[in-house]
């Protein structure tokens, strides 16, 4: 077995089933520096209340992992355990090869953390604050000049240079958040943990913050929590969906949408004149089911479900053209993350009403993510 | 060690960057000034009488010693204001998350905070030295008993501060921390009063427990290891409780 196929196999195992990695593989993985965060069977109880229940996931170097879940699902608790703020009741968490409980100081050196509310001291200026944090987090060997240049560096990166001498209490929410991120970045940590980094920001600031976070991936492994669904498909390469303290799904946003459908579904709107289009459409090879979902005079919209492995769009287009109808709309229907989320987090129903089916989250004001969304198609980073 | 000083420095700056620190310092100077005036007037009257009767009376014994003892009373009211925000405020505003997720140990945080509040208390004492130096300009008191007196004050204040730090670490609410600290200080102060109505053995024990009783010898210019050990173990115990409290909070979440 050559190196690439070995690495890819380990990768598959790592993502398919948590805990599927053998000890040997895991050590190898840490050795090549690819496995940055490893959470295994993490449980946190507050008295009789279980906030986090047997949560396992991993994050690989350079990726952005989203923790998605409703409020109170246990995202913050998971992050607090990961950052060493509180110990877990059961289970282990490892950051950059250091166990957060057994070796907290080293693990904390490798971690930058932005809590839900940025931890600012109101009576310090931004520069004073960052100097204080830098003194705490940088190793003693770092010289004063080096420290100052680091501070300047993170201020530039987070665009807070013009606020350097302003008191933290006088900053707007957006700037506070940025100072919080600057604080997390100051020791150039390998792992960044951001608890709801866009909560409470205005739309422009949200876009800026997401761009900033995307720009940080690659050099840093990022775990961010959110309950805002579009955010996940826009910023994260993989998602861990948590509900009531349990992991309900781990995958890429794209895979999640695909997986849950099982079949490929198209929305087709045709102007078939006086003909009835449905028999012809259902005759196409691979089509399983056809449902008429809207009709305005002669313009009829169908939902066409086909076998997942077949792309029937060309066949549909050809049929429409051959029949001399007008093709008004043809687009793939996927469950939006919203739907998946509801499906995974509500116990009652597995069925989703047709009305809530929407195109993937393209309507949000940010360009759809491209390129780096599927983690298993790229070559291994260090092999 | 560097981490301890970083945190101590931050605490100390906090006092001077906020009005709180200046208010406490102003009140401390004001109250000390009042006591200074009162003792000086009394002392001058006494020494007039003494001159008619016999030799001059000792300024150390009749003026500086009771004056420094009165600082204990000022501490009772003002030191809770120094310690009440130390932990409570960090917990309320969430900055405690920064400290607890930084690569520093709990012990370093606690020692840093303790040194910070102790440093501010030392600054308060430094202000009072201005008053005392007046006595050196117009009279000739002995220098060393003044030094031991101040050392005693520092140790006694350290005890109050370590307890205050512990109480502050148990709550998110500054006001609760301040009020509880005041009550505990008061109890530590008046515990020896019980002794007066109790038997001789009980009186001795209760005296020994009273923070203020141990100061007496320092005021006289005597450094007795028994008192130094009492103060140091009291401080250690207070910081130990703080550490346990922070740790408990961590597990409880």
Coordinates of C-alpha atoms in Angstrom, one line a residue:
Chain A
X1 CA 0.0 0.0 0.0
X2 CA 1.6 3.3 -0.9
X3 CA 1.6 6.4 1.2
X4 CA -1.3 8.2 -0.4
X5 CA -3.7 5.3 -0.4
X6 CA -2.8 4.6 3.2
X7 CA -3.4 8.2 4.2
X8 CA -6.7 8.3 2.3
X9 CA -7.8 5.1 4.0
X10 CA -7.1 6.4 7.4
X11 CA -8.9 9.6 6.4
X12 CA -12.0 7.7 5.4
X13 CA -12.0 5.7 8.5
X14 CA -11.5 8.8 10.6
X15 CA -14.6 10.4 9.1
X16 CA -16.9 7.5 8.6
X17 CA -17.0 6.3 12.1
X18 CA -15.7 8.2 15.1
X19 CA -13.5 5.9 17.1
X20 CA -12.8 3.9 14.0
X21 CA -9.1 4.8 14.1
X22 CA -6.8 2.3 15.6
X23 CA -4.2 3.5 18.1
X24 CA -1.5 3.0 15.7
X25 CA -3.2 5.0 12.9
X26 CA -4.0 7.7 15.4
X27 CA -0.5 8.1 16.4
X28 CA 0.7 8.2 12.8
X29 CA -1.9 10.8 12.1
X30 CA -0.7 13.0 15.0
X31 CA 2.8 12.4 13.8
X32 CA 2.2 13.7 10.4
X33 CA 0.6 16.7 12.1
X34 CA -2.7 16.2 10.4
X35 CA -4.9 15.4 13.3
X36 CA -5.3 18.6 15.3
X37 CA -8.3 18.0 17.4
X38 CA -9.5 14.7 18.7
X39 CA -12.5 14.5 21.0
X40 CA -13.4 11.1 22.2
X41 CA -16.5 10.0 24.1
X42 CA -16.7 13.4 25.8
X43 CA -19.4 13.6 28.5
X44 CA -20.1 16.6 30.7
X45 CA -22.6 16.4 33.5
X46 CA -23.8 19.2 35.8
X47 CA -25.3 17.2 38.6
X48 CA -28.1 15.2 37.1
X49 CA -28.1 17.2 33.9
X50 CA -26.1 15.9 31.0
X51 CA -24.9 18.8 28.9
X52 CA -22.7 16.9 26.5
X53 CA -23.3 13.2 26.0
X54 CA -20.6 10.9 24.4
X55 CA -19.5 13.4 21.8
X56 CA -16.7 12.3 19.4
X57 CA -15.2 14.2 16.5
X58 CA -11.9 15.1 15.0
X59 CA -10.6 18.1 13.0
X60 CA -7.7 17.9 10.7
X61 CA -5.0 20.5 10.2
X62 CA -6.2 23.6 8.3
X63 CA -9.8 22.8 8.1
X64 CA -12.8 24.8 9.4
X65 CA -15.1 22.6 11.4
X66 CA -18.5 23.9 12.4
X67 CA -20.4 22.9 15.5
X68 CA -24.0 23.4 14.7
X69 CA -26.9 23.0 17.0
X70 CA -29.8 24.8 18.6
X71 CA -29.1 27.0 21.7
X72 CA -28.4 24.8 24.7
X73 CA -27.2 21.9 22.6
X74 CA -23.9 21.7 24.3
X75 CA -21.7 23.6 21.8
X76 CA -20.3 26.0 24.4
X77 CA -19.7 23.3 26.9
X78 CA -17.8 21.2 24.3
X79 CA -15.7 24.2 23.5
X80 CA -15.0 25.0 27.1
X81 CA -13.7 21.5 27.6
X82 CA -11.6 21.7 24.5
X83 CA -10.0 25.0 25.7
X84 CA -9.3 23.6 29.2
X85 CA -11.7 26.0 30.9
X86 CA -13.5 23.1 32.5
X87 CA -12.7 19.4 32.8
X88 CA -14.9 16.7 31.2
X89 CA -16.8 14.3 33.3
X90 CA -15.8 11.4 31.0
X91 CA -13.9 11.1 27.8
X92 CA -10.8 12.8 26.4
X93 CA -10.0 15.8 24.3
X94 CA -6.6 16.3 22.6
X95 CA -5.4 19.5 21.0
X96 CA -2.4 19.3 18.7
X97 CA -1.3 16.1 20.4
X98 CA -1.7 17.4 24.0
X99 CA -4.4 16.1 26.3
X100 CA -6.3 19.1 27.6
X101 CA -6.7 17.6 31.0
X102 CA -3.3 15.8 31.5
X103 CA -1.2 18.5 29.8
X104 CA -3.3 21.7 30.1
X105 CA -0.5 24.3 29.8
X106 CA 0.9 22.9 26.5
X107 CA -2.6 22.4 25.1
X108 CA -3.5 26.0 26.0
X109 CA -0.4 27.2 24.3
X110 CA -1.6 25.8 21.1
X111 CA -5.2 27.1 21.4
X112 CA -6.7 30.4 20.8
X113 CA -10.2 30.9 22.2
X114 CA -12.9 33.4 21.6
X115 CA -15.6 32.9 24.1
X116 CA -19.2 33.9 23.4
X117 CA -18.6 37.4 24.9
X118 CA -15.2 38.7 24.0
X119 CA -13.2 38.8 27.3
X120 CA -12.2 42.4 27.3
X121 CA -11.1 44.6 30.2
X122 CA -13.1 47.8 29.8
X123 CA -10.5 50.1 31.3
X124 CA -7.7 49.0 29.1
X125 CA -7.0 50.4 25.6
X126 CA -6.9 47.9 22.8
X127 CA -3.1 47.9 22.7
X128 CA -2.7 47.6 26.5
X129 CA -5.1 44.7 26.4
X130 CA -3.3 42.9 23.6
X131 CA 0.0 43.5 25.4
X132 CA -1.4 41.9 28.5
X133 CA -2.7 38.9 26.6
X134 CA 0.5 38.6 24.7
X135 CA 2.5 38.5 27.9
X136 CA 0.3 35.8 29.3
X137 CA 0.3 33.6 26.2
X138 CA 3.6 34.1 24.5
X139 CA 6.6 32.1 25.9
X140 CA 9.0 34.0 28.1
X141 CA 11.7 33.8 25.4
X142 CA 9.9 36.1 23.1
X143 CA 11.5 39.5 23.1
X144 CA 9.7 42.8 23.7
X145 CA 10.2 43.9 20.1
X146 CA 9.0 40.6 18.8
X147 CA 5.9 40.9 21.0
X148 CA 5.2 44.4 19.8
X149 CA 5.4 43.3 16.2
X150 CA 3.1 40.4 16.8
X151 CA 0.6 42.8 18.3
X152 CA 0.8 45.0 15.3
X153 CA 0.5 42.0 13.1
X154 CA -2.8 40.8 14.6
X155 CA -4.2 44.3 14.7
X156 CA -3.6 44.6 11.0
X157 CA -5.0 41.2 10.3
X158 CA -8.2 42.0 12.2
X159 CA -8.4 45.6 11.0
X160 CA -8.3 47.3 14.4
X161 CA -5.2 49.4 13.9
X162 CA -7.1 52.6 14.1
X163 CA -8.7 51.6 17.4
X164 CA -5.4 50.8 19.1
X165 CA -5.6 53.6 21.6
X166 CA -9.3 53.4 22.2
X167 CA -10.6 52.0 25.5
X168 CA -12.2 48.6 25.1
X169 CA -15.4 49.8 26.8
X170 CA -15.8 52.4 24.1
X171 CA -15.7 49.9 21.2
X172 CA -18.7 48.9 19.1
X173 CA -19.9 45.3 19.2
X174 CA -18.2 44.6 15.9
X175 CA -14.8 45.9 17.1
X176 CA -15.1 44.1 20.4
X177 CA -15.5 40.9 18.5
X178 CA -12.5 41.7 16.3
X179 CA -10.4 42.5 19.4
X180 CA -11.6 39.2 20.7
X181 CA -10.3 37.4 17.6
X182 CA -7.1 39.3 17.7
X183 CA -6.6 38.2 21.3
X184 CA -7.2 34.6 20.2
X185 CA -4.6 34.9 17.4
X186 CA -1.9 36.6 19.3
X187 CA 0.3 33.6 20.0
X188 CA -0.3 32.2 16.5
X189 CA -2.1 29.1 17.8
X190 CA -2.5 26.0 15.7
X191 CA -6.1 25.6 16.8
X192 CA -8.6 28.4 17.0
X193 CA -11.8 27.9 18.8
X194 CA -14.5 30.5 18.2
X195 CA -17.8 30.4 20.0
X196 CA -20.4 32.0 17.9
X197 CA -18.0 34.5 16.2
X198 CA -20.8 36.3 14.3
X199 CA -23.4 36.5 17.0
X200 CA -24.8 40.0 17.4
X201 CA -23.0 41.5 14.4
X202 CA -24.7 43.4 11.6
X203 CA -24.7 41.9 8.1
X204 CA -21.7 43.7 6.9
X205 CA -19.7 42.8 9.9
X206 CA -20.8 39.2 9.6
X207 CA -19.5 39.0 6.1
X208 CA -16.2 40.6 7.2
X209 CA -15.9 38.2 10.1
X210 CA -16.6 35.2 7.9
X211 CA -14.0 36.4 5.3
X212 CA -11.5 36.8 8.1
X213 CA -12.2 33.3 9.4
X214 CA -11.9 31.8 6.0
X215 CA -8.6 33.6 5.5
X216 CA -7.3 32.1 8.7
X217 CA -8.0 28.5 7.7
X218 CA -5.0 26.7 6.3
X219 CA -2.6 28.1 8.9
X220 CA -4.9 27.4 11.7
X221 CA -7.4 24.7 12.4
X222 CA -10.7 26.3 13.3
X223 CA -13.6 25.1 15.3
X224 CA -16.5 27.5 15.3
X225 CA -19.9 27.1 16.8
X226 CA -23.1 28.6 15.4
X227 CA -26.8 28.1 15.3
X228 CA -27.0 30.0 12.1
X229 CA -27.3 27.5 9.3
X230 CA -26.1 29.4 6.2
X231 CA -23.0 30.3 8.1
X232 CA -22.0 26.6 8.1
X233 CA -22.3 26.1 4.4
X234 CA -20.5 29.3 3.8
X235 CA -17.6 29.0 6.1
X236 CA -17.2 25.4 7.2
X237 CA -15.7 22.4 5.4
X238 CA -17.3 20.0 7.7
X239 CA -20.1 20.1 10.1
X240 CA -20.8 18.4 13.4
X241 CA -24.4 18.7 14.2
X242 CA -25.1 18.5 17.9
X243 CA -28.5 18.3 19.6
X244 CA -29.2 17.8 23.3
X245 CA -25.6 17.1 23.9
X246 CA -25.3 14.3 21.3
X247 CA -23.7 14.3 17.8
X248 CA -26.4 13.6 15.3
X249 CA -24.3 14.0 12.1
X250 CA -20.8 14.7 11.0
X251 CA -20.1 15.4 7.3
X252 CA -19.5 18.1 4.7
X253 CA -22.4 20.4 4.2
X254 CA -22.8 19.1 0.6
X255 CA -22.7 15.5 1.6
X256 CA -25.2 16.1 4.3
X257 CA -27.7 17.5 1.9
X258 CA -27.0 14.7 -0.6
X259 CA -27.1 11.9 1.9
X260 CA -30.4 12.8 3.4
X261 CA -32.1 12.9 0.1
X262 CA -31.1 9.4 -1.1
X263 CA -32.3 10.4 -4.5
X264 CA -31.6 13.3 -6.8
X265 CA -34.6 15.6 -7.2
X266 CA -35.1 18.2 -9.9
X267 CA -37.5 21.0 -10.2
X268 CA -38.8 21.3 -13.7
X269 CA -41.2 24.0 -14.9
X270 CA -42.5 23.6 -18.4
X271 CA -45.0 25.3 -20.7
X272 CA -46.5 22.2 -22.3
X273 CA -49.3 24.0 -24.0
X274 CA -52.4 21.9 -23.9
X275 CA -50.4 18.6 -23.4
X276 CA -50.0 16.9 -20.1
X277 CA -46.3 16.7 -19.5
X278 CA -46.3 14.2 -16.6
X279 CA -46.6 10.9 -18.5
X280 CA -43.7 11.9 -20.8
X281 CA -41.5 12.9 -17.9
X282 CA -42.2 9.8 -16.0
X283 CA -41.2 7.8 -19.0
X284 CA -37.6 9.0 -18.8
X285 CA -35.2 6.3 -17.8
X286 CA -34.3 6.6 -14.1
X287 CA -37.2 8.7 -13.0
X288 CA -38.9 7.3 -9.9
X289 CA -41.6 9.7 -9.2
X290 CA -43.2 12.8 -10.4
X291 CA -45.2 15.3 -8.4
X292 CA -46.9 18.3 -9.7
X293 CA -46.3 21.1 -7.3
X294 CA -47.5 24.3 -9.0
X295 CA -49.5 25.3 -12.0
X296 CA -50.1 28.8 -13.4
X297 CA -52.3 28.3 -16.4
X298 CA -50.1 26.4 -18.8
X299 CA -46.9 26.7 -16.8
X300 CA -46.6 23.6 -14.7
X301 CA -43.9 22.9 -12.2
X302 CA -42.9 19.3 -11.4
X303 CA -40.7 17.8 -8.8
X304 CA -38.9 14.9 -10.5
X305 CA -37.2 12.3 -8.3
X306 CA -34.7 10.2 -10.0
X307 CA -32.1 7.6 -9.0
X308 CA -29.3 9.3 -7.1
X309 CA -26.5 8.1 -9.4
X310 CA -28.1 9.3 -12.6
X311 CA -28.1 12.8 -13.9
X312 CA -31.3 13.1 -15.9
X313 CA -31.2 16.8 -16.6
X314 CA -30.0 16.3 -20.2
X315 CA -32.8 13.8 -20.8
X316 CA -35.4 16.1 -19.4
X317 CA -34.1 19.0 -21.5
X318 CA -34.0 16.9 -24.7
X319 CA -37.6 15.6 -24.1
X320 CA -38.9 19.1 -23.6
X321 CA -37.2 20.4 -26.8
X322 CA -38.3 17.3 -28.8
X323 CA -41.9 17.9 -27.7
X324 CA -41.7 21.5 -28.7
X325 CA -42.6 22.7 -25.1
X326 CA -41.1 25.6 -23.4
X327 CA -38.5 24.9 -20.7
X328 CA -39.0 27.6 -18.1
X329 CA -36.9 26.3 -15.2
X330 CA -34.7 23.3 -14.5
X331 CA -32.8 23.1 -11.3
X332 CA -31.7 20.5 -8.8
X333 CA -33.7 20.4 -5.6
X334 CA -31.7 19.8 -2.5
X335 CA -32.7 19.9 1.1
X336 CA -31.3 23.1 2.5
X337 CA -29.3 22.7 5.7
X338 CA -32.3 24.2 7.4
X339 CA -34.3 21.2 6.5
X340 CA -31.6 18.7 7.4
X341 CA -31.1 20.4 10.6
X342 CA -34.8 20.2 11.5
X343 CA -34.9 16.7 10.3
X344 CA -32.0 15.7 12.5
X345 CA -32.9 17.6 15.5
X346 CA -36.6 17.0 15.8
X347 CA -37.6 13.6 16.8
X348 CA -41.2 13.4 15.6
X349 CA -41.1 13.3 11.8
X350 CA -38.6 12.1 9.2
X351 CA -40.7 13.6 6.4
X352 CA -40.2 17.1 5.2
X353 CA -43.1 19.0 3.7
X354 CA -42.6 19.9 0.1
X355 CA -43.1 23.6 0.7
X356 CA -40.0 23.9 2.7
X357 CA -37.8 22.5 -0.1
X358 CA -35.6 25.2 -1.3
X359 CA -32.6 25.5 -3.4
X360 CA -29.3 25.4 -1.5
X361 CA -28.4 28.5 0.4
X362 CA -27.5 30.6 -2.6
X363 CA -29.9 33.3 -1.6
X364 CA -27.6 34.5 1.2
X365 CA -25.5 37.5 0.4
X366 CA -22.2 35.7 0.1
X367 CA -20.8 33.8 -2.8
X368 CA -21.4 30.1 -2.6
X369 CA -18.4 28.2 -1.3
X370 CA -16.3 26.6 -3.9
X371 CA -13.2 24.5 -4.2
X372 CA -12.4 23.2 -0.7
X373 CA -15.7 21.7 0.3
X374 CA -15.0 18.1 0.1
X375 CA -12.3 17.0 2.4
X376 CA -11.8 13.5 1.0
X377 CA -11.0 14.5 -2.6
X378 CA -7.7 16.3 -1.9
X379 CA -4.3 14.7 -1.4
X380 CA -3.1 14.4 2.1
X381 CA -1.4 17.5 3.4
X382 CA 1.9 16.0 4.6
X383 CA 2.2 12.7 2.9
Chain B
X1 CA 7.0 33.8 37.9
X2 CA 6.6 36.2 34.9
X3 CA 3.0 35.2 34.6
X4 CA 2.4 36.1 38.3
X5 CA 3.9 39.6 37.7
X6 CA 1.9 40.0 34.5
X7 CA -1.3 39.4 36.3
X8 CA -0.3 41.4 39.4
X9 CA 0.6 44.3 37.1
X10 CA -2.8 44.1 35.4
X11 CA -4.6 44.1 38.8
X12 CA -2.6 47.1 40.0
X13 CA -3.2 49.0 36.8
X14 CA -6.9 48.2 37.2
X15 CA -7.0 50.2 40.4
X16 CA -5.3 53.3 39.0
X17 CA -7.2 53.1 35.7
X18 CA -10.6 53.2 37.4
X19 CA -12.1 55.8 39.7
X20 CA -12.5 53.1 42.4
X21 CA -8.8 53.0 43.2
X22 CA -8.5 56.7 43.6
X23 CA -11.6 56.9 45.7
X24 CA -10.3 54.2 48.0
X25 CA -7.0 55.9 48.2
X26 CA -8.5 59.3 48.9
X27 CA -10.8 57.9 51.7
X28 CA -7.8 56.1 53.2
X29 CA -5.8 59.2 53.3
X30 CA -8.7 61.2 54.7
X31 CA -9.4 58.8 57.5
X32 CA -5.8 58.4 58.3
X33 CA -5.4 62.2 58.3
X34 CA -8.2 62.5 60.8
X35 CA -6.7 59.9 63.1
X36 CA -3.4 61.6 62.7
X37 CA -4.8 65.0 63.7
X38 CA -6.7 63.5 66.7
X39 CA -3.7 61.6 68.0
X40 CA -1.4 64.5 67.5
X41 CA -3.6 67.0 69.4
X42 CA -4.0 64.5 72.2
X43 CA -0.3 63.8 72.2
X44 CA 0.6 67.4 72.3
X45 CA -1.8 68.0 75.3
X46 CA -0.3 65.0 77.1
X47 CA 3.3 66.0 76.6
X48 CA 2.5 69.5 77.9
X49 CA 1.2 67.9 81.1
X50 CA 4.1 65.5 81.2
X51 CA 6.6 68.4 81.0
X52 CA 5.1 69.9 84.1
X53 CA 5.1 66.6 85.9
X54 CA 8.4 65.0 84.8
X55 CA 10.4 63.9 81.7
X56 CA 9.2 64.0 78.1
X57 CA 6.9 61.2 76.9
X58 CA 7.8 58.8 74.1
X59 CA 6.3 59.8 70.7
X60 CA 6.6 56.2 69.4
X61 CA 4.7 54.8 72.2
X62 CA 2.0 57.4 72.7
X63 CA 1.5 58.6 69.2
X64 CA 2.7 56.3 66.4
X65 CA 1.7 53.0 68.0
X66 CA -2.0 53.9 68.6
X67 CA -2.1 55.6 65.2
X68 CA -1.0 52.6 63.4
X69 CA -3.4 50.5 65.4
X70 CA -6.2 52.6 64.1
X71 CA -5.2 51.7 60.5
X72 CA -6.7 48.3 61.4
X73 CA -10.0 50.0 61.7
X74 CA -9.7 51.7 58.4
X75 CA -8.7 48.4 56.8
X76 CA -11.9 46.9 58.1
X77 CA -14.0 49.3 56.0
X78 CA -11.8 49.9 53.0
X79 CA -10.1 46.6 52.2
X80 CA -13.3 44.9 51.2
X81 CA -13.5 47.5 48.4
X82 CA -10.1 46.4 47.1
X83 CA -10.8 42.7 47.0
X84 CA -14.5 42.6 46.2
X85 CA -14.0 43.0 42.4
X86 CA -10.9 40.8 42.1
X87 CA -12.7 37.7 41.0
X88 CA -16.4 38.7 41.0
X89 CA -15.9 41.2 38.3
X90 CA -13.9 38.8 36.1
X91 CA -16.6 36.2 36.5
X92 CA -19.4 38.7 35.7
X93 CA -17.7 40.1 32.6
X94 CA -16.4 36.7 31.4
X95 CA -12.8 37.8 31.3
X96 CA -12.2 34.9 33.7
X97 CA -12.5 32.7 30.6
X98 CA -9.4 34.4 29.2
X99 CA -7.4 33.8 32.3
X100 CA -8.5 30.2 32.7
X101 CA -7.8 29.3 29.0
X102 CA -4.4 31.0 29.0
X103 CA -1.3 28.9 29.5
X104 CA -1.1 29.8 33.2
X105 CA -1.8 27.8 36.3
X106 CA -4.6 28.6 38.8
X107 CA -1.9 29.2 41.4
X108 CA -0.2 31.8 39.2
X109 CA -3.5 33.6 38.7
X110 CA -4.2 33.6 42.4
X111 CA -0.8 34.7 43.5
X112 CA -0.8 37.4 40.8
X113 CA -4.1 38.7 42.0
X114 CA -3.0 38.6 45.6
X115 CA 0.2 40.5 44.8
X116 CA -1.8 43.0 42.8
X117 CA -4.2 43.8 45.7
X118 CA -1.3 43.7 48.2
X119 CA 0.6 46.1 46.0
X120 CA -2.3 48.5 46.0
X121 CA -2.6 48.2 49.8
X122 CA 1.1 49.0 50.0
X123 CA 0.5 52.1 47.9
X124 CA -2.2 53.2 50.4
X125 CA 0.3 52.7 53.3
X126 CA 2.9 54.6 51.4
X127 CA 0.6 57.6 51.3
X128 CA 0.2 57.5 55.1
X129 CA 4.0 57.6 55.4
X130 CA 3.8 61.2 54.3
X131 CA 1.9 62.0 57.6
X132 CA 4.3 60.1 59.7
X133 CA 7.3 61.8 58.1
X134 CA 6.0 65.0 59.4
X135 CA 6.7 63.7 62.9
X136 CA 10.3 63.1 61.9
X137 CA 10.6 66.6 60.7
X138 CA 9.4 68.2 63.9
X139 CA 10.4 65.6 66.4
X140 CA 12.8 62.7 66.8
X141 CA 10.9 59.5 67.0
X142 CA 12.7 56.2 66.7
X143 CA 12.8 54.9 63.2
X144 CA 12.9 51.1 63.6
X145 CA 9.6 50.7 65.5
X146 CA 7.9 52.6 62.7
X147 CA 9.4 50.2 60.2
X148 CA 8.2 47.2 62.2
X149 CA 4.8 48.8 62.6
X150 CA 4.4 49.1 58.9
X151 CA 5.6 45.6 58.3
X152 CA 2.9 44.5 60.8
X153 CA 0.3 46.5 58.9
X154 CA 1.3 44.9 55.6
X155 CA 1.0 41.4 57.1
X156 CA -2.3 42.2 58.8
X157 CA -3.6 43.7 55.6
X158 CA -2.4 40.6 53.7
X159 CA -4.6 38.4 55.9
X160 CA -7.6 40.6 55.2
X161 CA -6.9 40.6 51.5
X162 CA -6.4 36.8 51.2
X163 CA -9.8 36.3 52.9
X164 CA -11.3 39.0 50.7
X165 CA -9.9 37.3 47.6
X166 CA -11.5 34.0 48.7
X167 CA -14.9 35.5 49.2
X168 CA -14.7 37.3 45.9
X169 CA -14.0 34.0 44.2
X170 CA -17.2 32.5 45.4
X171 CA -19.6 34.9 43.8
X172 CA -20.3 36.9 40.6
X173 CA -21.7 39.8 42.5
X174 CA -19.3 42.5 43.7
X175 CA -21.7 43.9 46.2
X176 CA -22.3 40.5 47.8
X177 CA -18.5 39.9 47.9
X178 CA -17.9 43.3 49.5
X179 CA -20.6 42.9 52.1
X180 CA -19.6 39.4 53.0
X181 CA -16.0 40.4 53.2
X182 CA -16.8 43.2 55.6
X183 CA -18.8 40.9 57.9
X184 CA -16.0 38.4 58.0
X185 CA -13.4 41.1 58.7
X186 CA -15.6 42.4 61.5
X187 CA -15.9 38.9 63.0
X188 CA -12.1 38.4 62.8
X189 CA -11.8 41.7 64.6
X190 CA -14.3 41.3 67.4
X191 CA -13.6 37.6 68.1
X192 CA -11.4 38.6 71.0
X193 CA -14.3 40.5 72.7
X194 CA -15.9 37.1 73.4
X195 CA -12.8 36.2 75.4
X196 CA -13.5 38.9 78.0
X197 CA -16.6 37.0 79.2
X198 CA -15.2 33.6 78.7
X199 CA -12.8 31.7 80.9
X200 CA -9.0 32.4 80.8
X201 CA -8.2 29.6 78.5
X202 CA -10.9 30.4 76.0
X203 CA -9.8 34.1 76.2
X204 CA -6.3 33.1 75.2
X205 CA -7.5 31.0 72.3
X206 CA -9.8 33.7 71.1
X207 CA -7.2 36.4 71.4
X208 CA -4.9 34.2 69.4
X209 CA -7.4 33.9 66.6
X210 CA -8.0 37.7 66.4
X211 CA -6.1 39.3 63.6
X212 CA -5.7 42.6 65.4
X213 CA -4.3 41.1 68.6
X214 CA -1.2 39.9 66.8
X215 CA -0.4 43.4 65.5
X216 CA 0.2 44.7 69.0
X217 CA 3.9 43.6 69.2
X218 CA 4.7 45.0 65.8
X219 CA 3.5 48.4 67.0
X220 CA 5.9 48.2 69.9
X221 CA 8.7 47.6 67.6
X222 CA 9.0 43.8 68.3
X223 CA 9.1 41.3 65.5
X224 CA 8.0 38.1 67.2
X225 CA 8.2 35.0 64.9
X226 CA 5.0 33.7 66.5
X227 CA 3.0 36.6 65.0
X228 CA 4.8 36.5 61.7
X229 CA 4.0 32.8 61.4
X230 CA 0.4 33.4 62.4
X231 CA 0.0 36.0 59.7
X232 CA 1.8 34.0 57.0
X233 CA -0.1 30.9 57.7
X234 CA -3.4 32.9 57.7
X235 CA -2.5 34.3 54.3
X236 CA -1.5 30.9 53.0
X237 CA -4.8 29.5 54.2
X238 CA -6.8 32.2 52.6
X239 CA -5.1 31.7 49.3
X240 CA -5.5 27.9 49.6
X241 CA -9.3 28.4 50.1
X242 CA -9.3 30.7 47.0
X243 CA -7.6 28.0 45.0
X244 CA -10.1 25.3 46.1
X245 CA -12.9 27.7 45.3
X246 CA -11.6 28.4 41.8
X247 CA -11.1 24.6 41.3
X248 CA -14.6 23.7 42.5
X249 CA -16.1 26.3 40.3
X250 CA -14.2 24.8 37.4
X251 CA -15.7 21.4 38.0
X252 CA -19.1 22.7 38.6
X253 CA -18.9 24.7 35.5

